[in-house]
C-alpha cells in the first residue's frame, strides 16, 4: 500500500481550491458564532486524545487537519470574537486587519531591513509617524511595531536605562553607580515586574506607587518615593504612567507625572496599551499630557482591534532607541540605519504586522476609529446605567469602555454573579480587583456588540440574582478564575 503524500507546496489549482474551501468553512464558523456559547465546554477528551496520538509519523490530508483544528478552536477556546464577550481586552479583529494578515503571509516580506522590503517598511514607518502625530508627539518622533504592549514597555525601559547611563548598553547594570529604579502604580500592568527582571534591574527595582482610591497613581506618593529613593542612594530612571489601567480603564495624572520626570531627569513613559485608541476621538481630552512622553505604548491588537500580536512603541527620542539596539552584523544589508528596524528595536526578523493597522486606519480613517471607540463607551455607559437602576453601583469612573460594577448584595456576591453568567453561556464577563475590592468587570471589546446584547446581559444578571445565594457555597470553593485581570 502506498502512503498518501502531501505536498508542502501544492500547485496553483489545488491550492486555490483549498483556499476557497477554507474561506467558506471559516465563514460558516463566523455565522454560527453568535448562536454558540461564549465559553464552550471543550476541547473534548477525544480531541485531546487525537492530539496526543499525533506523532507526525505519517502524512495526513491538510483539509482534514484544518477541519480538526477549527473544531478544536470552536469547542475549546473562549470565543473572544463573540458579541457576548465583554472580557479582557481581546478584540474581535477588524476585517481589514484579517485581510492584512493574508497579504503579509502571501508576500512574507522581511521587514527588519529597509533595503529588503522598502514598501513594507515605509508603510510601517508612516503609520507609526501618523499615530505619534495624532498623539501630539513632536515632529521627528518615530518608533516601531512590536509583538504587543509588553515588548513595547520593555523597549521603553531599555531606552530609559540607556538614556540614564550611556554605558548600560555595553556594561549592563554594573555601569550604574547607584541601583536604577522605575516607578509605576499599583494598578499598572504587572508585566513591569518581568520587564525589570529581563532588563537586569530586578523585580525589586519596580516601585509600585499607591493609588488615590480611584485607581490612579497618587502623584504625592510618587514624589515622596522618588525623593526617599534618591536620598537613600538609588537612581530613579523612569516613570511609567498608565493611561487606561487594565482592570478599570483609569488614567494616571499624566501631566504631573511628566513634570516630576522632567524635574528629576527621568524618562517619561505612558503605557496606553489599551486606552491609546482614544487618540482617535477628539472628545474629552482624556489622554491630556500624553504628548509630553519620551515614549508611548499603544497596542494595535487592543482597542484598534487588529489581529493578535501587534503593538506599537512610539518615541520622541528615536536616537536613544538607535543607541540601545545598535548592532553591526557584517552579513546584513544596510541602507538608511534609521529605517532599519533590526538596529532600532528588540526583534530581528520581523513580520509585516503594521499592515493590519495601516489598512484598517486608511479604510476607516481617524473618524471611523473615533466612532468605534465612542460607540463602545456608550455601550459601557448604558450597561452601567441600567444596572444602577437595579441597585448596582459603579466603582470606577473611566473615560474608556469598561464598567467595574458592584451588585446590590455587595462585593462578596460578585463571584457568584460572574459564575452564573458563565454557566448561562451567552456572555463572558470577569471578576477583577479594583482598589482592593472585587468587582464585576465588563468591557466592550467587540465592534459588533449591540445595545440588544447589553440589555440581554442586564436581564441575565437580573435573572440570576435570586439564585445567587444558593450557589454561593459552591462557588466559594471555585478557583477557576484569577482574581486580577492582568492576563490580557
Ligand atoms: C494589555 C496591556 C499590556 C500588555 O500588553 P500585551 O499586548 O498583552 O503584551 C500592558 N499594559 C496595559 C495597560 C495593558 O492593558
CSV table of C-alpha atoms and ligand atoms in Angstrom, one decimal:
chain,number,residue,atom,x,y,z
A,1,UNK,CA,0.0,0.0,0.0
A,2,UNK,CA,1.3,3.4,-0.9
A,3,UNK,CA,1.1,6.1,1.7
A,4,UNK,CA,-0.8,9.3,0.9
A,5,UNK,CA,1.6,12.0,0.0
A,6,UNK,CA,1.1,15.6,0.9
A,7,UNK,CA,3.0,18.4,-0.9
A,8,UNK,CA,4.1,21.3,1.2
A,9,UNK,CA,3.9,23.4,-1.9
A,10,UNK,CA,0.8,22.4,-3.9
A,11,UNK,CA,0.2,23.5,-7.4
A,12,UNK,CA,-1.8,26.6,-8.2
A,13,UNK,CA,-5.1,24.9,-8.9
A,14,UNK,CA,-5.3,22.7,-5.9
A,15,UNK,CA,-4.1,25.5,-3.7
A,16,UNK,CA,-6.8,27.9,-5.0
A,17,UNK,CA,-9.5,25.3,-4.4
A,18,UNK,CA,-8.3,24.6,-0.9
A,19,UNK,CA,-8.1,28.4,-0.2
A,20,UNK,CA,-11.8,28.8,-1.2
A,21,UNK,CA,-12.9,25.9,0.8
A,22,UNK,CA,-11.1,27.2,3.9
A,23,UNK,CA,-12.6,30.7,3.4
A,24,UNK,CA,-16.1,29.2,3.2
A,25,UNK,CA,-15.5,27.0,6.2
A,26,UNK,CA,-14.4,30.0,8.3
A,27,UNK,CA,-17.5,31.9,7.1
A,28,UNK,CA,-19.8,29.2,8.4
A,29,UNK,CA,-18.0,29.3,11.7
A,30,UNK,CA,-18.4,33.1,11.9
A,31,UNK,CA,-22.1,32.9,11.0
A,32,UNK,CA,-22.9,30.4,13.7
A,33,UNK,CA,-20.7,32.0,16.3
A,34,UNK,CA,-23.4,34.3,18.0
A,35,UNK,CA,-25.7,31.2,18.5
A,36,UNK,CA,-23.0,29.3,20.3
A,37,UNK,CA,-21.9,29.7,23.9
A,38,UNK,CA,-19.1,32.2,24.6
A,39,UNK,CA,-17.3,29.6,26.7
A,40,UNK,CA,-17.6,26.2,25.1
A,41,UNK,CA,-17.2,23.1,27.2
A,42,UNK,CA,-14.3,21.6,25.3
A,43,UNK,CA,-11.9,20.6,23.9
A,44,UNK,CA,-13.4,17.2,24.1
A,45,UNK,CA,-11.5,14.2,25.6
A,46,UNK,CA,-11.5,12.6,22.2
A,47,UNK,CA,-9.9,15.7,20.6
A,48,UNK,CA,-7.2,15.8,23.2
A,49,UNK,CA,-6.5,12.1,22.7
A,50,UNK,CA,-6.2,12.5,19.0
A,51,UNK,CA,-3.7,15.4,19.6
A,52,UNK,CA,-1.6,13.3,21.9
A,53,UNK,CA,-1.6,10.4,19.5
A,54,UNK,CA,-0.4,12.5,16.6
A,55,UNK,CA,3.2,11.6,16.3
A,56,UNK,CA,3.8,13.1,12.9
A,57,UNK,CA,4.9,9.6,11.7
A,58,UNK,CA,2.7,9.7,8.5
A,59,UNK,CA,1.3,12.3,6.2
A,60,UNK,CA,-2.3,13.4,6.5
A,61,UNK,CA,-4.7,15.3,4.4
A,62,UNK,CA,-4.4,19.0,5.1
A,63,UNK,CA,-8.2,19.6,4.6
A,64,UNK,CA,-9.0,17.1,7.3
A,65,UNK,CA,-6.4,18.7,9.6
A,66,UNK,CA,-7.7,22.2,9.2
A,67,UNK,CA,-11.2,20.9,9.9
A,68,UNK,CA,-9.9,19.2,13.1
A,69,UNK,CA,-8.2,22.4,14.2
A,70,UNK,CA,-11.2,24.6,13.6
A,71,UNK,CA,-13.4,22.1,15.5
A,72,UNK,CA,-10.9,22.3,18.4
A,73,UNK,CA,-11.0,26.1,18.4
A,74,UNK,CA,-14.8,26.2,18.1
A,75,UNK,CA,-15.2,23.9,21.1
A,76,UNK,CA,-12.1,24.6,23.1
A,77,UNK,CA,-11.4,28.3,23.4
A,78,UNK,CA,-13.2,31.3,24.9
A,79,UNK,CA,-14.8,32.9,21.9
A,80,UNK,CA,-13.3,36.4,22.0
A,81,UNK,CA,-15.0,37.3,18.7
A,82,UNK,CA,-18.4,36.5,20.1
A,83,UNK,CA,-20.6,39.6,20.6
A,84,UNK,CA,-21.3,38.4,24.2
A,85,UNK,CA,-17.6,38.5,25.1
A,86,UNK,CA,-17.3,41.5,27.4
A,87,UNK,CA,-13.9,40.5,28.7
A,88,UNK,CA,-10.3,41.1,28.9
A,89,UNK,CA,-9.2,43.3,26.0
A,90,UNK,CA,-9.0,40.7,23.3
A,91,UNK,CA,-10.7,42.2,20.3
A,92,UNK,CA,-12.9,40.8,17.6
A,93,UNK,CA,-10.4,41.8,14.8
A,94,UNK,CA,-11.3,44.2,12.1
A,95,UNK,CA,-11.8,42.7,8.7
A,96,UNK,CA,-9.1,45.0,7.3
A,97,UNK,CA,-6.6,43.5,9.7
A,98,UNK,CA,-7.5,40.0,8.7
A,99,UNK,CA,-7.0,40.9,5.1
A,100,UNK,CA,-3.6,42.4,6.0
A,101,UNK,CA,-2.6,39.1,7.6
A,102,UNK,CA,-3.4,37.2,4.4
A,103,UNK,CA,-1.4,39.7,2.3
A,104,UNK,CA,1.5,39.6,4.6
A,105,UNK,CA,1.5,35.8,4.6
A,106,UNK,CA,1.4,35.7,0.8
A,107,UNK,CA,4.4,38.0,0.3
A,108,UNK,CA,6.1,37.2,3.6
A,109,UNK,CA,8.3,40.3,3.4
A,110,UNK,CA,11.3,40.5,5.8
A,111,UNK,CA,10.7,43.9,7.4
A,112,UNK,CA,13.8,44.1,9.5
A,113,UNK,CA,15.9,45.9,6.8
A,114,UNK,CA,14.6,48.8,4.7
A,115,UNK,CA,16.6,47.8,1.6
A,116,UNK,CA,14.9,44.3,1.6
A,117,UNK,CA,11.3,45.5,1.8
A,118,UNK,CA,11.2,49.2,1.3
A,119,UNK,CA,7.4,49.3,0.5
A,120,UNK,CA,6.5,47.4,3.7
A,121,UNK,CA,9.0,49.4,5.9
A,122,UNK,CA,7.7,52.7,4.6
A,123,UNK,CA,4.1,51.7,5.3
A,124,UNK,CA,5.0,50.8,8.9
A,125,UNK,CA,7.1,53.9,9.5
A,126,UNK,CA,4.3,56.0,8.0
A,127,UNK,CA,1.7,54.5,10.4
A,128,UNK,CA,4.0,55.0,13.4
A,129,UNK,CA,4.6,58.6,12.5
A,130,UNK,CA,1.0,59.4,11.9
A,131,UNK,CA,0.0,57.7,15.2
A,132,UNK,CA,2.7,59.7,17.0
A,133,UNK,CA,1.5,62.9,15.4
A,134,UNK,CA,-2.1,62.1,16.4
A,135,UNK,CA,-0.9,61.6,20.0
A,136,UNK,CA,0.6,65.0,19.9
A,137,UNK,CA,4.3,64.0,19.9
A,138,UNK,CA,6.7,66.4,18.2
A,139,UNK,CA,8.0,66.2,14.6
A,140,UNK,CA,10.9,63.7,14.3
A,141,UNK,CA,9.2,61.2,16.6
A,142,UNK,CA,9.5,57.6,15.5
A,143,UNK,CA,9.2,54.1,16.7
A,144,UNK,CA,8.2,50.6,15.5
A,145,UNK,CA,5.7,47.9,15.7
A,146,UNK,CA,6.2,45.2,18.5
A,147,UNK,CA,4.6,41.9,19.3
A,148,UNK,CA,2.4,43.7,21.9
A,149,UNK,CA,2.4,46.0,24.8
A,150,UNK,CA,4.8,44.1,26.9
A,151,UNK,CA,7.5,44.2,24.3
A,152,UNK,CA,6.8,47.9,23.8
A,153,UNK,CA,7.1,48.5,27.6
A,154,UNK,CA,10.3,46.5,27.7
A,155,UNK,CA,11.7,48.7,24.9
A,156,UNK,CA,10.8,51.8,26.8
A,157,UNK,CA,12.6,50.6,29.9
A,158,UNK,CA,15.7,49.7,27.9
A,159,UNK,CA,15.6,53.2,26.4
A,160,UNK,CA,15.2,54.8,29.8
A,161,UNK,CA,18.2,52.9,31.1
A,162,UNK,CA,20.2,53.8,28.0
A,163,UNK,CA,19.4,57.5,28.4
A,164,UNK,CA,20.2,57.5,32.1
A,165,UNK,CA,23.6,55.8,31.6
A,166,UNK,CA,25.1,55.5,28.1
A,167,UNK,CA,27.4,52.7,29.2
A,168,UNK,CA,24.4,50.5,30.2
A,169,UNK,CA,24.2,49.0,26.7
A,170,UNK,CA,27.8,47.6,26.8
A,171,UNK,CA,28.4,47.0,30.5
A,172,UNK,CA,24.9,46.3,31.8
A,173,UNK,CA,23.5,47.4,35.2
A,174,UNK,CA,27.0,47.4,36.6
A,175,UNK,CA,27.6,50.6,34.7
A,176,UNK,CA,25.2,52.4,37.1
A,177,UNK,CA,26.9,54.0,40.1
A,178,UNK,CA,23.6,53.6,42.0
A,179,UNK,CA,20.9,51.0,41.5
A,180,UNK,CA,18.3,52.1,38.9
A,181,UNK,CA,14.6,52.2,39.8
A,182,UNK,CA,11.4,52.6,37.9
A,183,UNK,CA,8.0,53.9,39.1
A,184,UNK,CA,4.6,52.5,38.2
A,185,UNK,CA,1.3,52.5,40.0
A,186,UNK,CA,-0.2,49.5,42.0
A,187,UNK,CA,-2.9,49.3,39.3
A,188,UNK,CA,-0.4,49.1,36.5
A,189,UNK,CA,0.1,46.1,34.3
A,190,UNK,CA,2.3,43.8,36.3
A,191,UNK,CA,4.3,42.6,33.3
A,192,UNK,CA,6.5,45.5,34.6
A,193,UNK,CA,7.9,43.0,37.1
A,194,UNK,CA,9.0,40.6,34.4
A,195,UNK,CA,10.3,43.5,32.3
A,196,UNK,CA,12.5,44.7,35.2
A,197,UNK,CA,13.9,41.2,35.5
A,198,UNK,CA,14.5,40.9,31.8
A,199,UNK,CA,16.4,44.3,31.8
A,200,UNK,CA,18.6,43.2,34.6
A,201,UNK,CA,17.5,45.7,37.2
A,202,UNK,CA,15.4,43.1,39.1
A,203,UNK,CA,11.8,43.0,40.2
A,204,UNK,CA,12.6,44.8,43.4
A,205,UNK,CA,13.6,47.9,41.4
A,206,UNK,CA,10.0,48.4,40.4
A,207,UNK,CA,8.3,50.8,42.8
A,208,UNK,CA,4.6,50.2,42.9
A,209,UNK,CA,3.2,53.6,43.9
A,210,UNK,CA,-0.1,53.6,45.8
A,211,UNK,CA,-3.3,54.8,44.1
A,212,UNK,CA,-5.6,57.6,45.1
A,213,UNK,CA,-8.6,55.4,45.9
A,214,UNK,CA,-9.9,55.9,42.4
A,215,UNK,CA,-7.4,53.7,40.6
A,216,UNK,CA,-4.9,56.4,39.6
A,217,UNK,CA,-1.3,56.9,40.6
A,218,UNK,CA,-1.1,59.2,43.6
A,219,UNK,CA,1.4,61.9,42.5
A,220,UNK,CA,2.3,63.0,46.0
A,221,UNK,CA,3.2,59.4,46.9
A,222,UNK,CA,5.2,59.2,43.7
A,223,UNK,CA,7.1,62.4,44.5
A,224,UNK,CA,7.8,61.2,48.1
A,225,UNK,CA,9.0,57.8,47.0
A,226,UNK,CA,11.4,59.3,44.4
A,227,UNK,CA,12.8,61.7,47.0
A,228,UNK,CA,13.3,58.9,49.5
A,229,UNK,CA,14.9,56.7,46.9
A,230,UNK,CA,17.3,59.5,45.9
A,231,UNK,CA,18.3,60.2,49.5
A,232,UNK,CA,18.9,56.6,50.2
A,233,UNK,CA,21.3,56.2,47.2
A,234,UNK,CA,19.0,54.8,44.5
A,235,UNK,CA,18.7,56.2,41.0
A,236,UNK,CA,15.2,56.9,39.6
A,237,UNK,CA,15.3,56.4,35.8
A,238,UNK,CA,11.7,56.1,34.6
A,239,UNK,CA,8.1,57.0,35.5
A,240,UNK,CA,5.7,54.8,33.5
A,241,UNK,CA,2.2,56.2,33.9
A,242,UNK,CA,-0.7,54.1,32.8
A,243,UNK,CA,-3.3,55.6,30.5
A,244,UNK,CA,-6.1,53.1,30.8
A,245,UNK,CA,-5.4,50.6,33.6
A,246,UNK,CA,-6.1,47.0,32.5
A,247,UNK,CA,-8.6,46.5,35.3
A,248,UNK,CA,-10.6,49.7,35.3
A,249,UNK,CA,-9.5,52.0,32.4
A,250,UNK,CA,-8.2,54.7,34.8
A,251,UNK,CA,-5.7,57.3,33.6
A,252,UNK,CA,-2.8,58.3,35.9
A,253,UNK,CA,-2.2,62.1,36.2
A,254,UNK,CA,-0.1,62.3,33.1
A,255,UNK,CA,0.9,66.0,33.2
A,256,UNK,CA,2.0,65.8,36.8
A,257,UNK,CA,3.9,62.5,36.2
A,258,UNK,CA,5.6,64.1,33.2
A,259,UNK,CA,6.6,67.2,35.3
A,260,UNK,CA,8.1,65.0,38.0
A,261,UNK,CA,10.1,63.0,35.4
A,262,UNK,CA,11.5,66.2,33.9
A,263,UNK,CA,12.4,67.6,37.3
A,264,UNK,CA,14.5,64.5,38.1
A,265,UNK,CA,15.9,63.9,34.6
A,266,UNK,CA,13.9,60.7,34.3
A,267,UNK,CA,12.4,59.1,31.2
A,268,UNK,CA,8.6,59.6,31.0
A,269,UNK,CA,6.7,56.7,29.5
A,270,UNK,CA,3.0,56.3,29.1
A,271,UNK,CA,1.6,52.8,28.9
A,272,UNK,CA,-1.6,53.4,26.8
A,273,UNK,CA,-1.6,49.8,25.5
A,274,UNK,CA,-5.4,49.6,25.6
A,275,UNK,CA,-6.6,53.2,26.1
A,276,UNK,CA,-4.3,54.7,23.5
A,277,UNK,CA,-7.0,54.3,20.8
A,278,UNK,CA,-8.8,57.2,22.4
A,279,UNK,CA,-6.4,59.5,20.4
A,280,UNK,CA,-8.8,58.8,17.5
A,281,UNK,CA,-11.6,60.6,19.3
A,282,UNK,CA,-11.4,64.4,19.9
A,283,UNK,CA,-13.8,64.4,22.8
A,284,UNK,CA,-12.8,64.8,26.4
A,285,UNK,CA,-9.1,65.1,26.3
A,286,UNK,CA,-8.9,62.0,28.5
A,287,UNK,CA,-5.2,61.5,27.5
A,288,UNK,CA,-4.0,65.1,28.0
A,289,UNK,CA,-0.3,65.1,28.9
A,290,UNK,CA,0.5,62.0,26.8
A,291,UNK,CA,2.1,64.3,24.2
A,292,UNK,CA,5.0,65.1,26.6
A,293,UNK,CA,6.0,61.5,26.9
A,294,UNK,CA,9.5,60.3,25.8
A,295,UNK,CA,7.8,57.1,24.8
A,296,UNK,CA,4.3,55.7,24.5
A,297,UNK,CA,3.0,52.1,24.2
A,298,UNK,CA,-0.2,51.6,22.2
A,299,UNK,CA,-1.3,48.2,21.3
A,300,UNK,CA,-2.8,47.8,17.8
A,301,UNK,CA,-4.3,44.5,19.0
A,302,UNK,CA,-6.4,46.0,21.7
A,303,UNK,CA,-8.8,48.8,21.0
A,304,UNK,CA,-7.6,49.3,17.5
A,305,UNK,CA,-8.8,45.7,17.1
A,306,UNK,CA,-6.1,44.2,14.8
A,307,UNK,CA,-5.4,40.5,15.0
A,308,UNK,CA,-3.2,39.4,17.9
A,309,UNK,CA,0.4,40.2,18.1
A,310,UNK,CA,0.6,43.9,17.2
A,311,UNK,CA,1.8,46.6,19.5
A,312,UNK,CA,3.5,50.0,18.9
A,313,UNK,CA,6.4,51.7,20.6
A,314,UNK,CA,6.4,55.4,19.9
A,315,UNK,CA,9.2,57.7,20.9
A,316,UNK,CA,10.1,61.4,20.7
A,317,UNK,CA,13.7,60.3,21.1
A,318,UNK,CA,14.4,57.7,18.4
A,319,UNK,CA,18.1,58.4,18.7
A,320,UNK,CA,18.1,56.7,22.1
A,321,UNK,CA,16.5,53.6,20.7
A,322,UNK,CA,19.2,53.6,18.0
A,323,UNK,CA,21.9,53.6,20.7
A,324,UNK,CA,20.1,50.9,22.8
A,325,UNK,CA,19.7,48.4,20.0
A,326,UNK,CA,22.7,49.1,17.8
A,327,UNK,CA,24.5,46.2,16.3
A,328,UNK,CA,26.9,45.6,13.5
A,329,UNK,CA,26.4,42.4,11.6
A,330,UNK,CA,28.6,42.0,8.5
A,331,UNK,CA,26.1,39.8,6.7
A,332,UNK,CA,23.2,42.2,7.0
A,333,UNK,CA,22.4,44.5,4.1
A,334,UNK,CA,22.4,48.1,5.3
A,335,UNK,CA,20.6,51.1,4.0
A,336,UNK,CA,19.5,54.0,6.0
A,337,UNK,CA,20.2,53.0,9.5
A,338,UNK,CA,17.2,55.0,10.9
A,339,UNK,CA,14.9,52.9,8.8
A,340,UNK,CA,16.4,49.5,9.6
A,341,UNK,CA,14.3,48.1,12.4
A,342,UNK,CA,16.8,45.5,13.4
A,343,UNK,CA,19.2,48.2,14.7
A,344,UNK,CA,16.4,50.2,16.4
A,345,UNK,CA,14.4,47.5,18.2
A,346,UNK,CA,14.4,44.2,20.0
A,347,UNK,CA,13.3,42.0,17.2
A,348,UNK,CA,15.4,40.9,14.3
A,349,UNK,CA,13.3,39.0,11.7
A,350,UNK,CA,10.0,40.8,11.5
A,351,UNK,CA,6.5,40.0,10.3
A,352,UNK,CA,4.7,42.8,8.5
A,353,UNK,CA,2.2,43.4,11.3
A,354,UNK,CA,1.9,47.2,10.7
A,355,UNK,CA,-0.1,46.5,7.6
A,356,UNK,CA,-3.0,45.5,9.9
A,357,UNK,CA,-3.4,48.9,11.4
A,358,UNK,CA,-2.5,50.6,8.1
A,359,UNK,CA,-5.3,49.0,6.1
A,360,UNK,CA,-7.9,49.5,8.9
A,361,UNK,CA,-6.9,53.1,9.6
A,362,UNK,CA,-6.7,54.0,5.9
A,363,UNK,CA,-10.1,52.4,5.2
A,364,UNK,CA,-11.9,53.8,8.2
A,365,UNK,CA,-9.9,57.0,8.9
A,366,UNK,CA,-9.5,58.5,12.3
A,367,UNK,CA,-13.2,59.3,12.2
A,368,UNK,CA,-14.0,55.7,11.8
A,369,UNK,CA,-11.9,54.8,14.8
A,370,UNK,CA,-13.5,57.7,16.8
A,371,UNK,CA,-16.9,56.2,16.1
A,372,UNK,CA,-15.6,52.7,17.1
A,373,UNK,CA,-14.4,53.9,20.5
A,374,UNK,CA,-17.2,56.3,21.2
A,375,UNK,CA,-19.8,53.6,20.4
A,376,UNK,CA,-18.1,51.2,22.9
A,377,UNK,CA,-18.1,53.9,25.6
A,378,UNK,CA,-21.8,54.5,25.0
A,379,UNK,CA,-22.5,50.8,25.4
A,380,UNK,CA,-20.5,50.5,28.6
A,381,UNK,CA,-22.4,53.6,30.0
A,382,UNK,CA,-25.7,52.0,29.0
A,383,UNK,CA,-24.8,48.8,30.9
A,384,UNK,CA,-23.7,50.8,34.0
A,385,UNK,CA,-26.8,53.0,34.0
A,386,UNK,CA,-29.2,50.1,33.5
A,387,UNK,CA,-27.7,48.2,36.4
A,388,UNK,CA,-27.6,51.2,38.6
A,389,UNK,CA,-31.3,51.4,38.2
A,390,UNK,CA,-31.4,47.9,39.7
A,391,UNK,CA,-29.3,48.8,42.7
A,392,UNK,CA,-25.8,48.1,41.4
A,393,UNK,CA,-23.1,50.6,41.8
A,394,UNK,CA,-20.3,51.7,39.6
A,395,UNK,CA,-16.9,51.5,41.2
A,396,UNK,CA,-14.7,53.1,38.5
A,397,UNK,CA,-15.0,56.4,36.6
A,398,UNK,CA,-13.2,55.6,33.4
A,399,UNK,CA,-13.2,57.5,30.1
A,400,UNK,CA,-12.9,54.1,28.4
A,401,UNK,CA,-15.5,51.4,27.7
A,402,UNK,CA,-15.2,49.5,30.9
A,403,UNK,CA,-17.5,49.2,33.9
A,404,UNK,CA,-16.4,47.9,37.2
A,405,UNK,CA,-19.7,47.0,38.9
A,406,UNK,CA,-20.8,46.0,42.4
A,407,UNK,CA,-24.1,44.2,42.8
A,408,UNK,CA,-26.7,45.3,45.4
A,409,UNK,CA,-25.7,42.4,47.6
A,410,UNK,CA,-22.1,43.8,47.9
A,411,UNK,CA,-18.6,42.8,46.8
A,412,UNK,CA,-18.9,39.3,48.2
A,413,UNK,CA,-21.6,38.4,45.7
A,414,UNK,CA,-19.5,39.3,42.6
A,415,UNK,CA,-18.1,35.9,42.0
A,416,UNK,CA,-21.5,34.2,42.2
A,417,UNK,CA,-22.9,36.6,39.6
A,418,UNK,CA,-19.9,36.0,37.3
A,419,UNK,CA,-20.1,32.2,37.7
A,420,UNK,CA,-23.8,32.4,37.0
A,421,UNK,CA,-23.2,34.4,33.8
A,422,UNK,CA,-20.6,31.9,32.7
A,423,UNK,CA,-23.0,29.0,33.4
A,424,UNK,CA,-25.7,30.7,31.3
A,425,UNK,CA,-23.1,30.7,28.4
A,426,UNK,CA,-24.2,33.7,26.3
A,427,UNK,CA,-21.8,36.2,27.9
A,428,UNK,CA,-18.4,36.4,29.3
A,429,UNK,CA,-17.5,39.0,32.0
A,430,UNK,CA,-14.8,38.8,34.6
A,431,UNK,CA,-14.1,39.4,38.2
A,432,UNK,CA,-11.4,42.0,38.9
A,433,UNK,CA,-9.9,43.6,42.0
A,434,UNK,CA,-10.2,47.4,41.8
A,435,UNK,CA,-8.8,49.4,44.7
A,436,UNK,CA,-8.6,46.2,46.8
A,437,UNK,CA,-12.2,45.1,46.3
A,438,UNK,CA,-13.7,42.5,44.0
A,439,UNK,CA,-15.9,43.9,41.2
A,440,UNK,CA,-17.7,42.6,38.1
A,441,UNK,CA,-15.7,43.9,35.1
A,442,UNK,CA,-17.5,44.3,31.8
A,443,UNK,CA,-15.5,45.7,28.9
A,444,UNK,CA,-16.8,46.4,25.4
A,445,UNK,CA,-14.2,44.7,23.2
A,446,UNK,CA,-16.2,43.9,20.1
A,447,UNK,CA,-17.3,46.3,17.4
A,448,UNK,CA,-20.4,44.2,16.8
A,449,UNK,CA,-21.7,44.0,20.4
A,450,UNK,CA,-25.0,45.8,20.3
A,451,UNK,CA,-27.4,47.6,22.6
A,452,UNK,CA,-29.5,44.4,22.5
A,453,UNK,CA,-26.6,42.4,23.7
A,454,UNK,CA,-26.0,44.8,26.6
A,455,UNK,CA,-29.7,44.7,27.5
A,456,UNK,CA,-29.7,40.9,27.4
A,457,UNK,CA,-26.8,40.8,29.8
A,458,UNK,CA,-28.7,43.1,32.2
A,459,UNK,CA,-31.6,40.7,32.0
A,460,UNK,CA,-29.3,37.7,32.6
A,461,UNK,CA,-27.9,39.4,35.7
A,462,UNK,CA,-31.4,40.1,37.0
A,463,UNK,CA,-32.5,36.6,36.3
A,464,UNK,CA,-29.6,35.0,38.3
A,465,UNK,CA,-29.9,37.4,41.2
A,466,UNK,CA,-32.4,35.4,43.3
A,467,UNK,CA,-30.4,32.2,42.8
A,468,UNK,CA,-27.0,33.5,43.7
A,469,UNK,CA,-27.2,32.7,47.4
A,470,UNK,CA,-27.9,29.1,46.8
A,471,UNK,CA,-24.8,28.7,44.7
A,472,UNK,CA,-22.6,30.8,46.9
A,473,UNK,CA,-21.2,27.9,49.0
A,474,UNK,CA,-20.3,26.0,45.9
A,475,UNK,CA,-18.6,29.0,44.1
A,476,UNK,CA,-16.7,29.9,47.2
A,477,UNK,CA,-14.7,26.8,46.5
A,478,UNK,CA,-14.2,27.7,42.9
A,479,UNK,CA,-10.7,28.7,41.9
A,480,UNK,CA,-11.3,28.6,38.2
A,481,UNK,CA,-10.5,32.2,37.6
A,482,UNK,CA,-7.7,34.5,38.5
A,483,UNK,CA,-8.6,37.4,40.9
A,484,UNK,CA,-6.9,40.1,38.9
A,485,UNK,CA,-7.2,40.5,35.2
A,486,UNK,CA,-3.5,41.1,34.5
A,487,UNK,CA,-3.7,38.3,32.0
A,488,UNK,CA,-4.6,40.4,29.0
B,1,LIG,C1,-2.6,44.7,27.8
B,1,LIG,C2,-1.7,45.6,28.5
B,1,LIG,C3,-0.3,45.4,28.5
B,1,LIG,C4,0.3,44.2,27.9
B,1,LIG,O1,0.3,44.2,26.6
B,1,LIG,P1,0.4,42.9,25.7
B,1,LIG,O2,0.0,43.3,24.4
B,1,LIG,O3,-0.6,41.9,26.4
B,1,LIG,O4,1.8,42.4,25.8
B,1,LIG,C5,0.4,46.4,29.1
B,1,LIG,N1,-0.2,47.5,29.7
B,1,LIG,C6,-1.5,47.7,29.7
B,1,LIG,C7,-2.1,48.9,30.3
B,1,LIG,C8,-2.3,46.7,29.1
B,1,LIG,O5,-3.7,46.9,29.1
